Structures are given as C-alpha cells and as structure tokens.
XYZ file of C-alpha atoms in Angstrom:
756
model
C -3.587 -15.470 1.801
C -1.964 -11.976 2.154
C -2.927 -11.450 -1.358
C -6.420 -12.239 -0.703
C -6.342 -9.989 2.401
C -5.066 -7.135 0.204
C -7.634 -7.795 -2.321
C -10.589 -7.589 0.342
C -9.191 -4.306 1.385
C -9.240 -2.688 -2.210
C -12.665 -4.141 -2.582
C -13.974 -2.788 0.580
C -12.753 0.776 -0.481
C -14.367 0.390 -3.801
C -17.894 -0.466 -1.957
C -17.150 2.492 0.522
C -16.943 4.846 -2.576
C -20.145 3.560 -4.055
C -21.816 4.031 -0.707
C -20.967 7.872 -0.909
C -22.698 7.971 -4.129
C -25.457 6.000 -3.136
C -28.156 8.542 -3.963
C -27.452 7.651 -7.540
C -28.162 4.067 -7.008
C -31.686 2.081 -6.632
C -32.687 1.424 -3.001
C -32.162 -2.394 -3.150
C -28.496 -1.738 -4.453
C -27.819 0.357 -1.242
C -28.661 -2.550 1.025
C -26.551 -5.000 -0.986
C -23.728 -2.769 -0.928
C -23.874 -2.177 3.110
C -24.349 -6.068 3.428
C -21.115 -6.495 1.273
C -19.128 -4.148 3.069
C -20.071 -5.740 6.566
C -19.156 -9.234 5.216
C -16.141 -7.987 3.390
C -15.126 -6.693 7.122
C -15.916 -9.927 8.780
C -14.244 -11.908 6.543
C -10.947 -9.772 6.594
C -11.254 -10.326 10.593
C -11.464 -14.075 10.004
C -8.541 -13.947 7.871
C -6.417 -12.159 10.199
C -6.966 -14.888 12.715
C -6.222 -17.623 10.557
C -2.648 -16.358 10.522
C -2.043 -17.685 14.042
C -3.718 -21.011 13.525
C -1.437 -22.678 11.344
C -2.680 -26.151 11.882
C -5.980 -24.972 10.305
C -4.644 -23.482 7.140
C -4.895 -26.568 5.019
C -8.634 -26.996 6.172
C -9.402 -23.628 4.830
C -7.242 -23.492 1.698
C -10.073 -24.662 -0.671
C -12.456 -21.800 0.963
C -9.638 -19.267 0.325
C -9.493 -20.382 -3.170
C -13.214 -20.082 -3.815
C -13.180 -16.696 -1.911
C -10.325 -15.521 -4.195
C -12.899 -16.042 -7.204
C -15.699 -14.253 -5.146
C -13.504 -11.142 -4.646
C -12.668 -10.914 -8.369
C -16.378 -11.387 -9.535
C -17.522 -8.677 -6.905
C -14.564 -6.492 -8.010
C -15.946 -6.595 -11.734
C -19.481 -5.577 -10.479
C -18.146 -2.604 -8.417
C -16.094 -1.300 -11.499
C -19.004 -1.597 -13.811
C -21.196 0.558 -11.372
C -18.394 3.139 -10.935
C -18.044 3.316 -14.412
C -21.649 3.659 -15.116
C -21.720 6.404 -12.411
C -19.139 8.478 -14.563
C -21.207 8.439 -17.446
C -24.203 9.559 -15.515
C -22.248 12.318 -13.983
C -21.588 13.517 -17.340
C -24.950 12.989 -18.653
C -23.841 10.966 -21.513
C -25.653 7.561 -20.650
C -27.330 7.539 -23.980
C -23.981 6.574 -25.536
C -23.988 3.087 -23.522
C -24.811 -0.020 -25.278
C -26.974 -1.282 -22.461
C -30.386 -0.433 -21.246
C -30.402 1.065 -18.107
C -33.235 -0.971 -16.400
C -31.798 -4.018 -17.715
C -28.448 -3.151 -16.502
C -29.818 -2.432 -12.787
C -31.585 -5.699 -12.960
C -28.673 -7.912 -14.044
C -26.175 -6.173 -11.693
C -28.728 -6.390 -8.803
C -28.868 -10.258 -9.341
C -25.207 -10.566 -9.505
C -24.727 -8.493 -6.232
C -27.279 -10.504 -4.350
C -25.571 -13.867 -5.666
C -22.130 -12.765 -4.698
C -23.480 -11.853 -1.119
C -25.058 -15.071 -0.832
C -21.734 -16.926 -1.574
C -19.900 -14.635 0.732
C -22.576 -15.547 3.453
C -21.886 -19.188 2.981
C -17.842 -18.594 2.991
C -18.127 -16.381 6.076
C -19.729 -19.585 7.706
C -17.499 -22.018 6.334
C -14.501 -19.785 7.617
C -16.234 -19.130 11.058
C -16.710 -22.623 11.589
C -12.911 -23.311 11.691
C -12.286 -20.231 13.882
C -14.863 -20.854 16.656
C -16.991 -18.014 15.223
C -20.614 -18.029 16.075
C -23.202 -16.286 14.200
C -25.930 -14.334 16.200
C -29.109 -12.468 14.722
C -29.941 -8.981 16.056
C -33.819 -8.335 16.076
C -32.859 -4.745 15.201
C -31.407 -5.863 11.856
C -27.769 -5.129 12.774
C -25.576 -6.999 10.339
C -22.479 -6.932 12.711
C -23.671 -9.477 14.934
C -20.965 -12.344 14.277
C -18.625 -12.247 17.078
C -15.293 -14.232 18.230
C -15.302 -16.503 21.149
C -11.845 -17.640 22.485
C -11.768 -21.273 24.043
C -9.397 -23.626 25.211
C -9.704 -25.504 22.043
C -8.223 -22.698 20.199
C -5.105 -22.702 22.501
C -2.222 -24.810 21.270
C -0.080 -25.793 24.216
C 3.630 -25.439 23.488
C 6.649 -25.322 25.189
C 7.495 -21.815 27.009
C 11.121 -20.451 26.114
C 12.314 -17.537 28.008
C 9.092 -16.386 29.518
C 9.396 -18.203 32.812
C 10.059 -15.193 34.796
C 7.431 -13.027 32.952
C 4.844 -15.558 33.826
C 5.832 -15.796 37.513
C 6.002 -11.913 38.076
C 2.538 -11.773 36.585
C 0.999 -14.567 38.761
C 2.293 -12.699 41.747
C 0.601 -9.473 40.770
C -2.624 -11.756 40.235
C -2.253 -13.748 43.236
C -1.318 -10.988 45.590
C -3.751 -8.394 44.607
C -6.070 -6.625 46.971
C -7.883 -4.526 44.428
C -11.373 -5.087 43.458
C -10.573 -4.782 39.689
C -6.730 -5.237 38.917
C -5.661 -3.710 35.790
C -2.563 -5.364 34.197
C -0.865 -4.403 30.981
C 1.373 -6.176 28.695
C 2.950 -4.221 26.093
C 5.793 -4.200 23.171
C 6.478 -4.752 19.532
C 5.019 -7.626 17.708
C 6.572 -10.634 18.334
C 7.741 -10.357 22.021
C 5.208 -12.818 23.345
C 2.672 -10.728 24.735
C -0.208 -13.012 23.638
C 1.418 -15.988 24.574
C 1.847 -14.804 28.117
C -1.706 -14.014 28.376
C -2.499 -17.315 26.952
C -0.378 -19.198 29.339
C -2.021 -17.340 32.183
C -5.510 -17.970 30.874
C -4.960 -21.352 30.633
C -3.093 -22.097 33.915
C -5.207 -24.381 36.062
C -3.915 -22.857 39.233
C -4.921 -19.452 38.096
C -8.326 -20.469 36.857
C -9.151 -21.883 40.182
C -9.341 -18.449 41.727
C -12.124 -17.044 39.294
C -15.860 -17.465 38.783
C -15.672 -16.265 35.043
C -13.103 -16.168 32.650
C -13.349 -14.297 29.306
C -11.021 -13.816 26.466
C -11.630 -11.085 23.739
C -9.536 -10.641 20.602
C -9.697 -7.006 19.920
C -7.531 -6.294 17.296
C -7.759 -3.460 14.640
C -11.203 -4.359 13.357
C -13.367 -4.708 16.429
C -15.991 -2.095 17.301
C -16.911 -1.586 21.000
C -20.187 -3.263 20.368
C -18.630 -6.441 19.196
C -16.313 -6.322 22.014
C -19.428 -6.503 24.367
C -21.410 -9.035 22.413
C -18.196 -11.456 22.448
C -18.033 -11.026 26.191
C -21.735 -11.691 26.465
C -21.502 -14.599 24.041
C -19.117 -16.443 26.301
C -21.418 -15.796 29.447
C -25.007 -16.521 28.206
C -25.933 -18.320 24.821
C -28.589 -15.838 23.844
C -28.631 -12.131 24.210
C -31.865 -10.257 23.072
C -30.826 -6.663 23.626
C -29.805 -4.550 20.475
C -28.549 -1.269 21.524
C -25.227 -0.439 23.435
C -26.275 0.853 26.838
C -28.753 -2.386 27.419
C -25.537 -4.505 26.379
C -23.329 -3.111 28.983
C -26.045 -3.132 31.532
C -26.811 -6.923 30.698
C -22.932 -7.549 30.926
C -22.596 -5.832 34.384
C -25.770 -8.045 35.440
C -24.122 -11.229 34.429
C -20.847 -10.365 36.407
C -22.338 -8.917 39.637
C -20.555 -10.215 42.461
C -18.311 -12.722 40.345
C -14.521 -12.760 40.621
C -13.565 -12.518 36.999
C -10.305 -12.778 34.787
C -10.672 -10.781 31.630
C -8.183 -10.805 28.615
C -8.507 -7.940 26.228
C -5.933 -8.899 23.523
C -4.305 -6.825 20.899
C -5.644 -3.662 21.632
C -4.726 -0.911 19.118
C -6.970 2.251 19.623
C -9.487 3.123 22.011
C -12.706 4.994 22.228
C -12.182 7.086 25.527
C -15.635 7.785 26.601
C -16.950 4.207 25.818
C -13.809 2.414 27.838
C -14.709 4.985 30.644
C -18.210 3.841 30.819
C -17.196 -0.004 30.479
C -14.849 0.318 33.223
C -17.138 2.267 35.462
C -19.616 -0.342 35.320
C -17.389 -3.304 35.625
C -15.744 -1.573 38.842
C -19.247 -1.638 40.384
C -20.121 -5.074 39.213
C -17.369 -7.420 39.799
C -16.321 -8.945 42.964
C -13.128 -8.269 44.624
C -9.891 -9.892 43.254
C -10.957 -9.700 39.786
C -8.326 -9.022 37.002
C -8.381 -7.478 33.543
C -5.123 -8.067 31.464
C -4.501 -5.791 28.364
C -2.133 -6.741 25.536
C -1.175 -3.862 23.281
C 1.791 -2.627 21.120
C 1.130 0.922 22.172
C 2.213 1.921 25.790
C -0.245 5.038 25.916
C -3.053 2.614 25.102
C -2.662 1.194 28.831
C -2.406 4.569 30.201
C -5.844 5.623 28.417
C -7.310 2.328 30.029
C -6.364 3.245 33.423
C -3.449 0.809 34.055
C -0.958 1.952 36.731
C 2.627 2.264 35.680
C 3.426 -0.233 38.482
C 1.413 -2.658 36.496
C 3.055 -2.341 33.322
C 5.059 -5.225 31.963
C 7.153 -5.432 28.725
C 8.357 -9.083 28.090
C 12.165 -9.044 27.693
C 14.018 -10.192 24.733
C 15.583 -13.736 24.742
C 19.000 -14.577 25.640
C 21.254 -16.081 23.010
C 20.827 -19.684 24.566
C 17.062 -19.277 24.563
C 17.168 -17.889 20.943
C 18.776 -20.933 19.479
C 16.510 -23.339 21.417
C 13.487 -21.447 19.602
C 15.069 -21.588 16.383
C 16.195 -24.945 16.110
C 12.698 -26.234 17.393
C 10.946 -25.475 13.951
C 13.923 -25.560 11.714
C 15.235 -28.991 12.748
C 13.299 -32.268 13.380
C 16.022 -33.562 15.077
C 19.055 -32.165 16.997
C 21.243 -30.632 14.386
C 25.106 -31.549 13.915
C 27.902 -29.290 15.272
C 28.231 -27.600 11.692
C 24.355 -26.729 11.431
C 24.319 -25.334 15.100
C 27.409 -23.268 14.465
C 25.832 -21.792 11.143
C 22.387 -21.467 12.982
C 23.983 -19.457 15.588
C 25.581 -17.295 13.385
C 22.310 -16.337 11.660
C 20.810 -15.568 14.918
C 23.538 -13.496 15.956
C 23.147 -11.388 12.727
C 19.468 -11.308 13.346
C 20.176 -9.855 16.544
C 18.557 -12.785 18.290
C 14.743 -14.049 18.457
C 12.282 -11.961 20.259
C 9.413 -14.091 20.823
C 8.987 -16.924 23.464
C 6.559 -19.019 21.660
C 7.145 -21.666 19.214
C 4.010 -20.867 17.185
C 5.481 -17.563 16.609
C 8.765 -18.610 15.329
C 8.108 -17.302 12.034
C 9.276 -14.013 13.180
C 12.724 -15.356 13.071
C 12.382 -16.427 9.627
C 11.664 -12.992 8.525
C 14.575 -11.822 9.860
C 16.679 -14.518 8.507
C 15.152 -13.711 5.254
C 15.992 -10.028 5.282
C 19.520 -10.830 6.376
C 20.274 -12.995 3.635
C 18.439 -10.967 1.253
C 21.798 -9.862 -0.454
C 22.466 -13.362 -1.302
C 19.064 -14.093 -2.700
C 18.089 -10.779 -4.416
C 20.709 -8.782 -6.288
C 19.865 -4.929 -6.961
C 21.078 -4.477 -10.358
C 19.761 -0.911 -10.561
C 18.997 1.378 -7.607
C 19.281 4.807 -6.568
C 22.329 5.895 -4.607
C 21.306 8.157 -1.709
C 18.320 6.192 -0.572
C 18.832 2.763 -1.872
C 15.636 2.581 -3.902
C 15.815 -0.336 -6.324
C 14.437 0.005 -9.651
C 15.652 -3.551 -11.038
C 16.943 -6.474 -9.603
C 17.692 -10.283 -10.416
C 16.922 -13.035 -8.036
C 18.388 -16.198 -7.128
C 16.805 -19.477 -8.518
C 15.372 -20.572 -5.251
C 13.639 -17.409 -4.957
C 12.230 -17.556 -8.630
C 10.855 -21.208 -7.939
C 9.112 -19.866 -4.545
C 7.806 -16.863 -6.710
C 6.424 -19.370 -9.411
C 4.904 -21.750 -6.535
C 3.165 -18.763 -4.893
C 1.991 -17.380 -8.351
C 0.464 -20.802 -9.055
C -1.102 -21.042 -5.431
C -2.661 -17.508 -6.041
C -3.722 -18.360 -9.473
C -1.602 -15.765 -11.119
C -0.700 -18.240 -13.634
C 0.721 -21.687 -14.615
C 4.199 -22.717 -15.510
C 5.844 -25.432 -17.185
C 9.014 -27.354 -16.109
C 11.222 -25.049 -17.264
C 9.473 -22.071 -15.529
C 8.176 -20.757 -18.783
C 4.387 -19.255 -18.375
C 1.371 -21.222 -19.681
C -1.616 -19.542 -21.019
C -4.660 -21.483 -19.486
C -8.611 -20.651 -18.943
C -7.782 -19.490 -15.281
C -4.889 -17.491 -15.703
C -5.429 -14.108 -14.032
C -1.679 -12.619 -15.136
C 0.032 -13.188 -18.339
C 3.336 -12.420 -20.129
C 2.631 -12.674 -23.777
C 5.643 -14.066 -25.928
C 6.155 -14.650 -29.674
C 5.994 -18.472 -28.809
C 2.373 -18.098 -27.518
C -0.833 -18.595 -29.719
C -3.151 -15.817 -30.152
C -6.089 -18.048 -30.196
C -5.761 -18.996 -26.393
C -6.990 -15.330 -25.593
C -10.611 -16.378 -26.461
C -10.362 -19.104 -23.311
C -8.843 -16.499 -20.992
C -11.883 -14.527 -19.950
C -10.406 -14.259 -16.421
C -7.114 -12.513 -17.464
C -6.670 -9.239 -15.250
C -2.997 -8.363 -16.253
C -1.370 -8.702 -19.842
C 1.964 -7.902 -20.616
C 3.284 -7.880 -24.102
C 6.743 -9.033 -24.834
C 6.329 -10.323 -28.431
C 7.835 -7.758 -31.093
C 5.935 -9.339 -33.829
C 4.230 -6.656 -35.889
C 1.995 -9.513 -37.384
C 0.289 -10.077 -34.200
C -3.466 -8.902 -34.628
C -4.783 -7.196 -31.664
C -8.477 -6.667 -32.408
C -11.829 -8.055 -31.370
C -11.233 -11.542 -32.879
C -9.040 -12.242 -29.784
C -12.007 -12.035 -27.358
C -13.107 -9.271 -25.131
C -10.794 -10.059 -22.088
C -13.649 -8.297 -20.408
C -11.648 -8.429 -16.845
C -8.494 -7.034 -17.813
C -7.308 -4.393 -15.693
C -3.528 -3.930 -16.732
C -2.277 -3.862 -20.317
C 1.526 -3.121 -20.812
C 3.344 -2.808 -24.204
C 6.470 -1.135 -22.498
C 8.751 -4.390 -23.426
C 8.064 -4.412 -27.070
C 8.212 -2.324 -30.014
C 5.290 -2.333 -32.542
C 5.908 -0.041 -35.485
C 4.135 -1.313 -38.304
C 1.217 -2.695 -36.491
C -2.435 -1.307 -37.352
C -2.999 1.331 -34.564
C -6.529 1.786 -35.365
C -7.717 -1.864 -35.040
C -5.307 -1.919 -31.807
C -6.976 0.994 -30.326
C -10.593 -0.084 -31.266
C -9.878 -3.465 -29.346
C -8.360 -1.381 -26.342
C -11.285 0.950 -26.176
C -13.633 -1.963 -25.647
C -11.788 -2.884 -22.306
C -14.091 -0.758 -20.176
C -12.442 -2.334 -16.918
C -8.976 -1.154 -17.868
C -7.196 0.659 -15.130
C -3.430 0.678 -16.368
C -2.362 1.050 -19.862
C 0.924 1.562 -21.001
C 1.324 2.241 -24.863
C 4.957 3.132 -24.797
C 5.717 0.148 -27.218
C 3.383 1.334 -29.726
C 5.522 3.595 -31.507
C 3.471 4.415 -34.691
C 0.619 5.689 -32.560
C -0.301 9.222 -33.765
C -3.705 10.368 -32.284
C -6.471 8.507 -30.075
C -9.722 7.426 -31.394
C -13.143 8.852 -30.138
C -13.866 5.570 -28.689
C -10.945 5.911 -26.107
C -13.046 8.081 -23.904
C -14.894 4.859 -22.984
C -11.947 3.969 -20.610
C -13.731 5.656 -17.656
C -11.994 3.385 -15.353
C -8.538 4.167 -16.262
C -6.221 5.498 -13.835
C -2.544 5.079 -15.002
C -1.758 6.048 -18.658
C 1.714 6.071 -20.119
C 2.802 7.472 -23.660
C 6.424 7.617 -23.178
C 7.983 6.535 -26.422
C 5.020 7.474 -28.649
C 7.001 10.196 -30.480
C 4.932 10.413 -33.400
C 1.596 11.155 -31.005
C 0.164 14.469 -31.786
C -3.511 14.466 -30.561
C -4.722 13.389 -27.014
C -7.877 15.688 -26.512
C -9.815 12.725 -25.414
C -7.892 12.027 -22.206
C -9.853 15.037 -20.599
C -12.853 12.576 -20.358
C -10.872 10.012 -18.193
C -11.664 11.631 -14.981
C -10.216 8.906 -12.658
C -6.600 9.516 -13.941
C -4.163 9.421 -11.370
C -0.700 9.090 -13.489
C -0.378 10.729 -16.961
C 3.077 10.343 -18.325
C 3.700 11.759 -21.964
C 7.596 11.127 -21.688
C 9.153 13.297 -24.526
C 6.169 13.647 -26.933
C 6.686 16.930 -28.635
C 3.012 18.031 -27.876
C 0.921 20.621 -25.945
C -1.793 19.526 -23.352
C -5.261 20.209 -24.388
C -7.487 22.421 -22.288
C -9.518 20.336 -19.503
C -6.350 18.567 -18.004
C -7.295 20.792 -15.113
C -10.478 19.180 -14.467
C -8.709 15.643 -13.776
C -8.702 16.267 -10.121
C -7.187 12.837 -8.989
C -4.127 13.521 -10.907
C -0.908 12.755 -8.581
C 1.728 12.702 -11.282
C 1.998 14.620 -14.531
C 5.084 13.889 -16.788
C 6.021 15.252 -20.013
C 4.186 18.806 -19.786
C 5.378 21.053 -22.145
C 4.775 24.789 -21.072
C 3.021 26.538 -23.797
C 2.677 30.179 -24.849
C -0.946 31.800 -25.809
C 0.513 31.961 -29.494
C 1.742 28.208 -29.641
C -1.371 26.849 -27.883
C -4.297 29.463 -27.589
C -6.936 26.999 -26.166
C -4.374 24.617 -24.442
C -3.387 23.821 -20.917
C -1.354 26.577 -19.428
C 0.880 26.848 -16.651
C -1.438 28.663 -14.506
C -3.940 25.777 -14.873
C -1.485 23.763 -12.754
C -2.642 25.249 -9.529
C -5.995 23.333 -10.038
C -4.272 20.210 -9.934
C -4.110 20.182 -5.986
C -3.262 16.513 -5.762
C -0.108 16.670 -7.837
C 2.732 15.024 -5.952
C 4.987 14.475 -9.132
C 5.521 17.034 -11.889
C 7.957 16.922 -14.701
C 7.780 19.605 -17.299
C 9.818 21.214 -20.071
C 10.300 25.051 -20.280
C 11.690 26.512 -23.539
C 11.826 29.282 -26.029
C 8.084 28.685 -26.992
C 6.999 28.766 -23.127
C 5.483 31.540 -21.532
C 5.243 32.074 -17.630
C 4.079 35.642 -16.372
C 4.855 37.426 -13.381
C 1.343 36.906 -11.953
C 1.696 33.266 -11.754
C 4.456 33.309 -9.402
C 2.576 31.410 -6.753
C 0.988 28.844 -9.122
C 3.556 25.954 -8.040
C 3.306 27.230 -4.300
C -0.517 26.104 -4.393
C 0.745 22.445 -4.972
C 1.178 21.729 -1.249
C 1.625 17.814 -1.862
C 4.270 18.309 -4.537
C 7.234 16.086 -3.720
C 9.178 15.838 -6.860
C 9.789 18.302 -9.742
C 11.906 18.021 -12.759
C 12.393 20.872 -15.207
C 14.267 20.478 -18.374
C 15.175 23.859 -19.982
C 15.674 22.213 -23.537
C 18.878 23.741 -24.215
C 17.287 27.129 -24.384
C 19.952 30.114 -24.905
C 17.345 32.910 -24.497
C 17.661 35.062 -21.565
C 14.233 34.748 -20.773
C 14.647 31.306 -19.486
C 16.086 32.709 -16.356
C 13.425 35.000 -15.646
C 10.779 32.315 -16.283
C 12.541 29.848 -13.859
C 12.793 32.594 -11.286
C 9.000 32.784 -11.361
C 8.681 29.058 -10.742
C 8.736 28.511 -7.196
C 7.885 25.333 -5.777
C 6.041 24.648 -2.422
C 8.468 24.000 0.871
C 6.925 20.377 0.673
C 9.443 19.460 -2.279
C 11.729 16.299 -1.489
C 13.440 15.905 -4.770
C 14.703 18.480 -7.490
C 15.944 17.810 -11.192
C 17.009 20.657 -13.440
C 18.792 19.769 -16.907
C 19.922 21.664 -20.114
C 20.051 24.741 -18.232
C 22.418 27.256 -19.559
C 22.273 30.643 -17.557
C 25.180 30.923 -15.289
C 23.142 31.471 -11.959
C 20.470 29.211 -10.565
C 16.858 30.274 -10.051
C 16.709 32.530 -7.012
C 14.394 29.973 -4.907
C 17.036 27.052 -5.069
C 18.141 27.991 -1.333
C 18.113 26.264 2.071
C 15.185 28.563 3.175
C 12.784 28.035 0.272
C 13.540 24.126 0.037
C 13.952 23.524 3.679
C 12.649 19.848 3.174
C 14.664 19.161 0.027
C 16.425 15.656 0.122
C 17.883 15.069 -3.147
C 18.979 17.572 -6.089
C 20.205 16.446 -9.390
C 21.551 19.217 -12.118
C 22.732 17.916 -15.406
C 24.064 19.584 -18.616
C 24.127 23.305 -17.157
C 26.341 26.325 -17.322
C 25.923 27.366 -13.621
C 29.219 28.650 -11.962
C 28.222 28.425 -8.456
C 26.117 26.637 -6.148
C 25.426 27.931 -2.742
C 26.267 25.663 -0.018
C 26.669 27.985 3.223
C 23.500 28.459 5.470
C 21.086 31.032 4.630
C 20.487 33.827 7.164
C 16.730 35.406 7.083
C 15.424 37.632 9.700
C 17.655 36.414 12.403
C 17.093 32.821 11.272
C 19.886 30.514 9.988
C 18.544 27.809 7.362
C 20.762 24.830 6.342
C 20.438 22.450 3.631
C 18.934 19.064 4.544
C 20.140 17.462 1.191
C 20.999 13.748 1.644
C 22.041 13.129 -1.966
C 23.142 15.129 -4.902
C 24.144 14.506 -8.544
C 26.270 16.919 -10.484
C 26.990 15.851 -14.298
C 28.333 17.891 -17.051
C 28.701 21.205 -15.123
C 32.089 22.401 -16.587
C 31.747 25.711 -15.450
C 30.795 25.127 -11.973
C 33.582 26.061 -9.192
C 33.270 24.540 -5.930
C 35.443 23.517 -3.018
C 34.223 19.947 -2.034
C 35.535 20.224 1.471
C 33.463 23.348 2.288
C 30.300 21.584 0.713
C 30.789 18.478 3.029
C 30.998 20.789 6.174
C 27.853 22.925 5.012
C 25.770 19.901 4.069
C 25.971 18.021 7.319
C 23.213 15.616 5.932
C 24.823 14.626 2.787
C 25.845 11.188 2.492
C 25.853 10.197 -1.142
C 27.063 11.957 -4.404
C 27.364 11.257 -7.913
C 29.835 13.682 -9.855
C 31.067 13.630 -13.208
C 32.375 15.692 -16.018
C 32.761 18.668 -13.484
C 36.456 19.723 -14.103
C 36.432 22.605 -11.749
C 35.505 20.994 -8.660
C 38.320 20.985 -6.158
C 39.445 18.207 -4.044
C 38.720 15.713 -2.675
C 36.376 14.617 -5.256
C 38.161 15.569 -8.444
C 38.554 11.986 -9.711
C 35.556 10.438 -8.156
C 32.320 9.483 -9.840
C 30.561 8.233 -6.631
C 31.196 9.826 -3.153
C 29.952 8.562 0.370
C 30.556 10.147 3.437
C 32.710 8.014 5.657
C 31.049 6.573 9.100
C 33.585 7.011 11.769
C-alpha cells in the first residue's frame, strides 16, 4: 500500500507540472488534468485512512491492485504529454512520427477513460471508509468528505491510558466555559487519537451533549473540506457553494446546542480562517461545549487558542504495560516463561512501547525491526564517518519477505528457488543468461530492466519488442564488448519514456546516434566504463537530465551542457582549454548550472582556469559535494588554477586526489569551508594540513569536520593529538601510508574517537 501511495505522489506531481504548462494543451485536456489531480488527492487521503482500518485491508486489496494498474496507465499518458511538450518547446514537432490532431484525440480519449476508472475506484474505496460523495452546484470537484461514525471505531482494551482518560473527563465535566478548548499533543504512536476515540464513544460523556462531531483533518484536508465534513454529519444535504455561507450555515445548525467536536490529527493551520471559525463557533454553541484537538505539534494548539492549562501529553507506558500491549498481538495465548523473558528484553532494548491502543501496536513492531536489523541485514560496504550503506546482504527471512512483497506489488514473479521468472505482468526484471529473449515480446508492462547477462550474442534490437513502458534500463552489471552498439542504441532510442539509462557495461560504445535525442524523458544518464566514447554532442537535447555521469571517459563536454538547467550531478567533467576544445563546455559555463549539488571534475596540464573565473563555483550555492582530480600533473600552474577554484560555503564533502604541489589551495580552511563535514585527500605531496582555528577580523573559525580520509600522503607531517584537540567534532578517520604522522595513529588504519 505504501508503494501505491508513493506512486500517487509522483503522478500528482506530474499532473501539476503539466498544469503549469497548460497553455500548450487543448482546453478539454486542462479539465481532464484538473479532474485527475483532484481525484488523486482524494484517493491519497482515502489510502491514508486505510492504514488504521486493518480489518478492512483484505476487502480493499483487489481495489488496490486495479488502482496500481490505473496509476501506471496514467503515468504513461502524463509522460507522453511531457515528452510532446519538450518537442513543441524546441519547435521540432515535425520530426515526430505521429500526427498532432490524432495524438491529442487519442490522448484525450485515454485521459477520460482513466478518470472514469479512477472515479469508480474512488467510490469503491469510499464505501469501505464511510466516505460520502456530495455534488456542488458550483462545479467544485472537492466535494467528497469524510464522516467518522461509531462503526469506524473498533473497541479494544485500553492499556496505560486510564489516568489520561480520567483527567480529560474531569476537564470536560467541570468546565464553566462556553466552549472549552482541549489539546492532546505528542509524537506519533503516543495514543492521542485513541484517547479522543475513547472519550467520543464513552456513553457517559456523550450523554452531556446535544451534538457530537468528529473531523479527521490530517495533512491533506482543506478548510472547506473540514466544514463540509461537519455539515455532512449535521445535515444530509447542503446547498451552499462558497466558504462564508458554509460557516454561516454551520453556526446556524449549532446555535444553542451543547457540542463535542473532535479535530483529529491537525498538522498546519490557516490562522485567519481558524480565527473566523472559532469566532463564529463561540457565538453559536451552548454553554458547556468542548472542542478537542489532537496534533503532533504543540505550536498548533497555541495558534488555535488552547490555554496551557488544557494541554495534555499522554505519558509513555510502564514496562509492565508495554509487555501487556506487546504480547496481545504477538501471541495468541499467554507465552511461556522463555518467550516472556525474550519479549521483555526486546522491549527493553526498544525503549518500551509508546502507544496505548492495541490497534497501534505496529509501532512496537517497527522498533523491534529497527533494533534487530543488525541480525537480519548486514552492511557489506559502508562509509565510516556517517554510516551510509553502499552495499548489504540480507538474511534468508528478509529475502523471502522482499520476494513476497515484490509479488504482491506486481514487481515480478519468482520460482520456488527465488529466481525471477519473466511474465506478462512483470514490472521489474533482472535479465540473466538463462532467460529467453523471446519472452520480452510478452512483457509490455515492464518498467525496469537490469541486464546481468554477459552474453555478447544477445540481440538487443527492435525484434525483442518495443517495451514501451520501460523507465529504467541498466547495463552496469554486465560487460558487452562485442555487441553491435549501433543496433543496441537504435533500440534504446525507441524507448521514448525511458528516464534512467546506465550504459557503463556497454564498453564498446564510441558515439551516440542522432536518434538518441529522442529520449526527451531521460533524467539519469551514466557512461562510466565507456572508455572508448568520444562523441556525446546530442545529450544537449536532453533538457530533463538531472544526473550525468561520464566516469573516467577521456573526452571534453560539448557546448550546450550549460543549458541543462535541471542538472544536479555532473561527474567526469574534464576542464578544457580554448586550444584543446575551442567550442566546448568551459569552466566558466559551470556557473549557469545553478541546481548543481554534486560536481566531480578533473584539472590537468591541458586545463585552463582564468583569474576572472574565481567566483564561478561560489555561484553554485546548492553545491554539497566537490571532487577534484589533479591528474598527477607536475605543472606549477595546477596550484594557481586550484587557488582560483573556490567552492561555496555550503560544501559538505571535499575530495582531492593526485595533487602534487606541497601546499593546499588557500581556500581549504575552516573560514571558507565552514559547513564541511568530510574531507578526503589521496595520493598527494602536501607537507602540512592546518588544523588549528583560523582568526579573521576578530572572529574565530574552527573546523566542523566529522570524518576525514588521508591516504598516500608520504610528505605530510602532522601531530595527531593536536588534530584531535583542534577538530572537536571529528569522530572517524581512515589513514594509510602516511609515515610522517605522529602518535597515536601511526599504526592505525581506522581511527574512532573514544566516547567517555
């Protein structure tokens, strides 16, 4: 279900992107896009509520499977429209193979069909979640609202919240206010909603009120939907169509009535609207009314006018209550002594349970999974200073769970040995040498293809089928040296919806064909390993590129790269001189790539960086990672050029390798790199690294580095004890082949700061 929710989020963003460019689309399309966005928002809200209704998950399972297929279908339509739009912006529609009126007709028909099916799906889900559909005479598409009823409430034994309930009952019972405002706040899982449900469904509490209203606010509800939900519970039909009459109508219906209103799960507020809401409510309701607000954010209660004396934060459970809550869902009967001992040890490591309702006991499960992760998932490769995992292996139980979820989510199908099988419904596939290429003809739904076969005889061309839904194509786990790259690239160029392409295993690739520019949806492009590649001019047409990785390809970038305005990562940039690449992409052109977050570049004897380019990198305010390869250049000019290359203060990670001058660039200091967290220097001839604080105009700047890596720095002279004192935040270091470092790290490869 989480996968479907994420898919809806991505698709909604695509619809939003299209709506921003709506002037380019026919009028009927705009209406269909608006309708689709509304329906996606409502469907997401419905799915969010299914998470708390466990007993209904089986009922809606079939609907979710159908919904997933619809989302894929809608995503194809959105992608086609965005690709078409890219062509129109460039004025090259004549190169398309389809007629424009025919395209709009076919696409419009598909849009209406998907919206019709979404409408049916929405009604189906709504029936299970007590949603009712209302129709606005004003044409508002956001008329569907939620009603909380006693049937949505599943009674269960309260564990650890008895004191909380009695305290709040006392506030409600003893109030002399006309409208008492009560706030229940705290992190997720504390039992806020559980407490509110218990109060709302308590017969003794209910006896004191004329009207009772429950509104599930959540993160997606608008002010209008909140009021319509309240009106829906007070009156079967409402004929007004704008916000002010809605509030007026609500106040009329509540006039003189003693009310209990619950606003559950409030995240953010429109202060002006809530002031108007409470102003009318205060004047309408009878004396002794109460509104209960549950939220994770304490400031929300203050903004909604709740007095500090009516703030309540549920307490965490005792060890005994945690055990009672844990064993109820974990064991069908009372466990034996050994199970009880193990269970209590698990809870102790988890810090106990923090929720008071049996229905929310999954919170405990997540804590348990988190704490036993080291037993089930083993990190094979990770970065030391922050623990970022690059590669891991999993326990057989976890693998079986992954396979089960993959099948449930229609990622793919697996045999009894856990090997993937190719089927017509597969969305993701790892292609091995044991598989038959003919099977691709039946895989029109395939969206991700990972090639692991190293068979150069495999034919990748149009004969295997179009695979028109493909978004991901990855050759990184293979090595195809003799394959016909012309036929391969011709086939790849036909995959117009492709978003991710990794060609690093196609080692024989030398240049890109003209047809490659058809991949207007491409966002990730990796050439690392294609060391024979000499010509990539056509990538300047791929305006949606976010990541471009050239690895160690010895080529210069073409002019026009600076127009890739969405580019966030550029790897393999060889800084060129005018003589080497008169018309190519230069160092000064980097300043136009303002979205760059990661830059990996090489600066050598054939590079040129001018004095007036000193602020080029400073303009890249979002840059977080900078890697510089000095290519073992012995020229004194390398030091001059690197002193000009001054990165922005936003930099978090710095890598410098194959650098032979004895002094570091002047900008490598705690004042210029105030946010630097990690530095790595390899294969360099530096003799000093300044660790002490730097004083500038009366201000003292210290390093904020948390991790460092020094490798093959044979001339570096440094006292490690002084480094520890100066770099107070340093907690991890990798050091090797640095013979002139003084104790206590001389013989260590990995150093970690001891924690007292």
